[in-house]
Tab-separated table of C-alpha atoms in Angstrom:
chain	number	residue	atom	x	y	z
G	1	MET	CA	-62.132	103.735	-43.920
G	2	ASN	CA	-63.705	100.333	-43.501
G	3	ASP	CA	-67.054	101.535	-42.201
G	4	LYS	CA	-69.240	102.830	-45.056
G	5	SER	CA	-70.664	105.481	-42.731
G	6	ASP	CA	-67.203	106.837	-41.952
G	7	GLN	CA	-67.289	110.595	-42.438
G	8	PRO	CA	-64.467	112.278	-44.330
G	9	PHE	CA	-62.206	115.082	-43.125
G	10	PRO	CA	-62.225	114.656	-39.342
G	11	ARG	CA	-60.618	117.531	-37.434
G	12	GLY	CA	-57.272	116.801	-35.861
G	13	LYS	CA	-56.690	113.622	-37.882
G	14	PRO	CA	-54.642	114.678	-40.933
G	15	ASP	CA	-53.659	111.043	-41.510
G	16	HIS	CA	-57.299	110.021	-42.112
G	17	PRO	CA	-57.597	108.258	-45.505
G	18	SER	CA	-60.061	110.876	-46.812
G	19	TYR	CA	-57.247	113.429	-46.856
G	20	ALA	CA	-55.096	111.084	-48.948
G	21	VAL	CA	-57.986	110.748	-51.415
G	22	LEU	CA	-58.345	114.543	-51.584
G	23	ARG	CA	-54.604	115.044	-52.053
G	24	THR	CA	-54.404	112.425	-54.818
G	25	TRP	CA	-57.434	113.959	-56.548
G	26	TRP	CA	-55.883	117.440	-56.236
G	27	GLN	CA	-52.585	116.222	-57.689
G	28	GLY	CA	-54.518	114.610	-60.546
G	29	LEU	CA	-55.876	118.017	-61.496
G	30	GLU	CA	-52.342	118.871	-62.650
G	31	GLN	CA	-52.799	116.303	-65.419
G	32	ASP	CA	-56.206	117.699	-66.361
G	33	ARG	CA	-55.653	121.424	-66.700
G	34	GLY	CA	-59.064	121.923	-68.316
G	35	GLU	CA	-60.894	120.527	-65.299
G	36	ARG	CA	-58.732	122.550	-62.926
G	37	ALA	CA	-59.497	125.701	-64.910
G	38	ALA	CA	-63.226	124.935	-64.954
G	39	LEU	CA	-63.240	124.466	-61.179
G	40	ARG	CA	-61.185	127.612	-60.625
G	41	ARG	CA	-63.694	129.614	-62.676
G	42	ALA	CA	-66.704	128.112	-60.885
G	43	GLY	CA	-68.182	131.031	-58.981
G	44	THR	CA	-70.940	129.024	-57.302
G	45	LEU	CA	-71.199	125.666	-55.590
G	46	THR	CA	-73.718	124.561	-58.208
G	47	ALA	CA	-71.155	125.214	-60.929
G	48	VAL	CA	-68.646	123.088	-59.023
G	49	MET	CA	-71.179	120.266	-58.567
G	50	LEU	CA	-71.822	120.218	-62.315
G	51	SER	CA	-68.183	119.442	-63.076
G	52	PRO	CA	-66.897	115.933	-63.803
G	53	ALA	CA	-63.964	116.531	-61.442
G	54	PHE	CA	-66.333	117.007	-58.492
G	55	HIS	CA	-68.067	113.719	-59.265
G	56	ARG	CA	-64.713	111.989	-59.576
G	57	LEU	CA	-63.770	113.189	-56.067
G	58	LEU	CA	-67.156	112.079	-54.712
G	59	ARG	CA	-66.759	108.641	-56.305
G	60	GLU	CA	-63.186	108.240	-55.020
G	61	LEU	CA	-64.225	109.142	-51.474
G	62	ARG	CA	-67.082	106.654	-51.614
G	63	GLN	CA	-64.792	103.958	-53.007
G	64	GLY	CA	-62.472	104.722	-50.113
G	65	GLY	CA	-65.304	103.962	-47.695
G	66	CYS	CA	-66.591	107.425	-46.835
G	67	GLY	CA	-70.303	107.729	-46.427
G	68	MET	CA	-71.612	110.846	-48.105
G	69	ALA	CA	-75.183	112.038	-47.693
G	70	GLU	CA	-76.504	114.099	-50.566
G	71	SER	CA	-77.057	116.989	-48.158
G	72	ARG	CA	-73.252	117.171	-47.746
G	73	TYR	CA	-72.544	117.589	-51.479
G	74	PRO	CA	-72.387	121.408	-51.249
G	75	LYS	CA	-69.654	121.194	-48.590
G	76	LEU	CA	-67.700	118.753	-50.731
G	77	ALA	CA	-68.213	121.092	-53.693
G	78	ALA	CA	-66.752	123.971	-51.679
G	79	ILE	CA	-63.749	121.812	-50.771
G	80	ALA	CA	-63.266	120.752	-54.404
G	81	GLY	CA	-63.610	124.289	-55.749
G	82	LEU	CA	-61.170	125.690	-53.195
G	83	ALA	CA	-58.695	122.821	-53.613
G	84	ALA	CA	-58.611	123.450	-57.360
G	85	ARG	CA	-57.298	126.945	-56.612
G	86	VAL	CA	-54.449	125.660	-54.438
G	87	LYS	CA	-51.094	125.824	-56.213
G	88	ALA	CA	-48.966	124.410	-53.396
G	89	GLU	CA	-49.497	122.945	-49.958
G	90	ALA	CA	-48.396	124.843	-46.883
G	91	PRO	CA	-47.587	123.105	-43.602
G	92	ARG	CA	-49.276	125.594	-41.253
G	93	PRO	CA	-53.025	125.773	-40.560
G	94	LEU	CA	-55.110	128.012	-42.807
G	95	ALA	CA	-56.010	130.648	-40.197
G	96	ASN	CA	-52.439	130.765	-38.915
G	97	ARG	CA	-51.269	131.698	-42.409
G	98	MET	CA	-54.064	134.281	-42.650
G	99	GLY	CA	-52.891	135.966	-39.452
G	100	SER	CA	-49.200	135.906	-40.279
G	101	PRO	CA	-47.630	139.271	-41.067
G	102	LYS	CA	-47.185	140.252	-44.690
G	103	PRO	CA	-43.585	140.025	-45.866
G	104	GLY	CA	-41.792	143.184	-44.787
G	105	GLY	CA	-44.718	144.476	-42.740
G	106	ASN	CA	-46.686	144.154	-39.549
G	107	ALA	CA	-50.218	143.825	-40.919
G	108	PRO	CA	-51.636	140.308	-41.253
G	109	VAL	CA	-51.939	138.817	-44.743
G	110	VAL	CA	-55.715	138.710	-44.320
G	111	ALA	CA	-57.003	141.892	-42.717
G	112	GLU	CA	-58.772	141.544	-39.379
G	113	LEU	CA	-62.058	142.878	-40.785
G	114	ARG	CA	-61.972	140.332	-43.614
G	115	MET	CA	-61.255	137.577	-41.073
G	116	ARG	CA	-64.124	138.703	-38.852
G	117	ASN	CA	-66.472	138.651	-41.852
G	118	LEU	CA	-65.327	135.140	-42.685
G	119	LEU	CA	-65.820	133.921	-39.105
G	120	ALA	CA	-69.296	135.488	-38.967
G	121	CYS	CA	-70.397	133.843	-42.216
G	122	ASP	CA	-73.269	131.363	-41.908
G	123	ASP	CA	-74.019	130.744	-45.582
G	124	LEU	CA	-71.894	128.117	-47.347
G	125	GLU	CA	-72.037	129.899	-50.703
G	126	THR	CA	-70.771	133.106	-49.060
G	127	LEU	CA	-68.104	131.150	-47.202
G	128	TYR	CA	-66.951	129.737	-50.533
G	129	THR	CA	-66.637	133.239	-52.001
G	130	LEU	CA	-64.817	134.617	-48.942
G	131	MET	CA	-62.436	131.650	-48.852
G	132	ARG	CA	-61.652	132.038	-52.574
G	133	ARG	CA	-60.638	135.639	-51.911
G	134	ALA	CA	-58.599	134.670	-48.846
G	135	LEU	CA	-56.759	131.974	-50.814
G	136	SER	CA	-55.693	134.537	-53.388
G	137	LEU	CA	-54.222	136.670	-50.587
G	138	LEU	CA	-52.287	133.579	-49.455
G	139	ASP	CA	-50.875	133.109	-52.978
G	140	ASP	CA	-53.090	130.017	-53.272
G	141	GLN	CA	-50.916	128.095	-50.811
G	142	VAL	CA	-52.730	126.347	-47.952
G	143	ASN	CA	-52.765	123.202	-45.905
G	144	LEU	CA	-55.287	121.080	-47.841
G	145	ALA	CA	-56.220	118.917	-44.855
G	146	ASP	CA	-56.888	121.891	-42.596
G	147	MET	CA	-58.860	123.735	-45.274
G	148	ALA	CA	-61.005	120.647	-45.970
G	149	ALA	CA	-61.687	120.095	-42.268
G	150	VAL	CA	-62.648	123.737	-41.748
G	151	VAL	CA	-65.159	123.717	-44.617
G	152	TRP	CA	-66.517	120.246	-43.822
G	153	HIS	CA	-67.255	121.141	-40.186
G	154	TRP	CA	-68.536	124.683	-40.823
G	155	SER	CA	-72.038	125.235	-39.495
G	156	PRO	CA	-74.304	128.214	-38.857
G	157	MET	CA	-73.559	129.934	-35.582
G	158	ASP	CA	-76.916	129.010	-34.098
G	159	GLU	CA	-75.932	125.362	-34.480
G	160	LYS	CA	-72.722	125.645	-32.460
G	161	ARG	CA	-70.949	122.404	-31.828
G	162	PRO	CA	-67.890	121.767	-29.677
G	163	ASN	CA	-65.716	121.157	-32.762
G	164	ASP	CA	-66.817	124.313	-34.594
G	165	PRO	CA	-63.812	125.335	-36.717
G	166	ARG	CA	-64.413	129.050	-36.118
G	167	ARG	CA	-63.036	128.899	-32.588
G	168	GLN	CA	-59.796	127.221	-33.678
G	169	MET	CA	-59.487	129.551	-36.673
G	170	ALA	CA	-59.747	132.578	-34.383
G	171	TYR	CA	-57.080	131.131	-32.073
G	172	ASP	CA	-54.759	130.356	-34.989
G	173	TYR	CA	-55.301	133.738	-36.630
G	174	TYR	CA	-54.625	135.819	-33.559
G	175	ALA	CA	-51.723	133.608	-32.476
G	176	ALA	CA	-49.968	134.448	-35.745
G	177	ALA	CA	-51.045	138.102	-35.984
G	178	PRO	CA	-48.575	140.748	-34.886
G	179	LEU	CA	-49.701	142.596	-31.785
């Protein structure tokens, strides 16, 4: 990340240095259980942004060369708050895990209606709440890089972009869901 305007969490580039910064920060939360607990309890993005751990992640990303406009702080807060809930990393994409069948059953781990509500969500605060609930259904095990990319690139539906994560999430979910 040599260019100061380099944006973090690009889709399809899990080896981007911003993901290494996130992973190191996430692992550091194991040493600071109080901060992890505070982030896990944070029910709003404002509560996350008021935590020292959030500012540490922001500083580490900037030191790593990522440009970060203040308008992007809420998305980074959502990533930080969700990452604090993650107990273990999973290799598969987030939506693929959501659509996978429950152990010993045929229904997906995340119900189709819940997934549709998530995909239809335009508000970042609501997305944060829905993702927190989805993570608990996944036993708080997700692919950190994929989760960060999904949140970072989320945009209201009327601002559709070619790399909108909703499309890929829908593909991954239904590819894993039992028919």
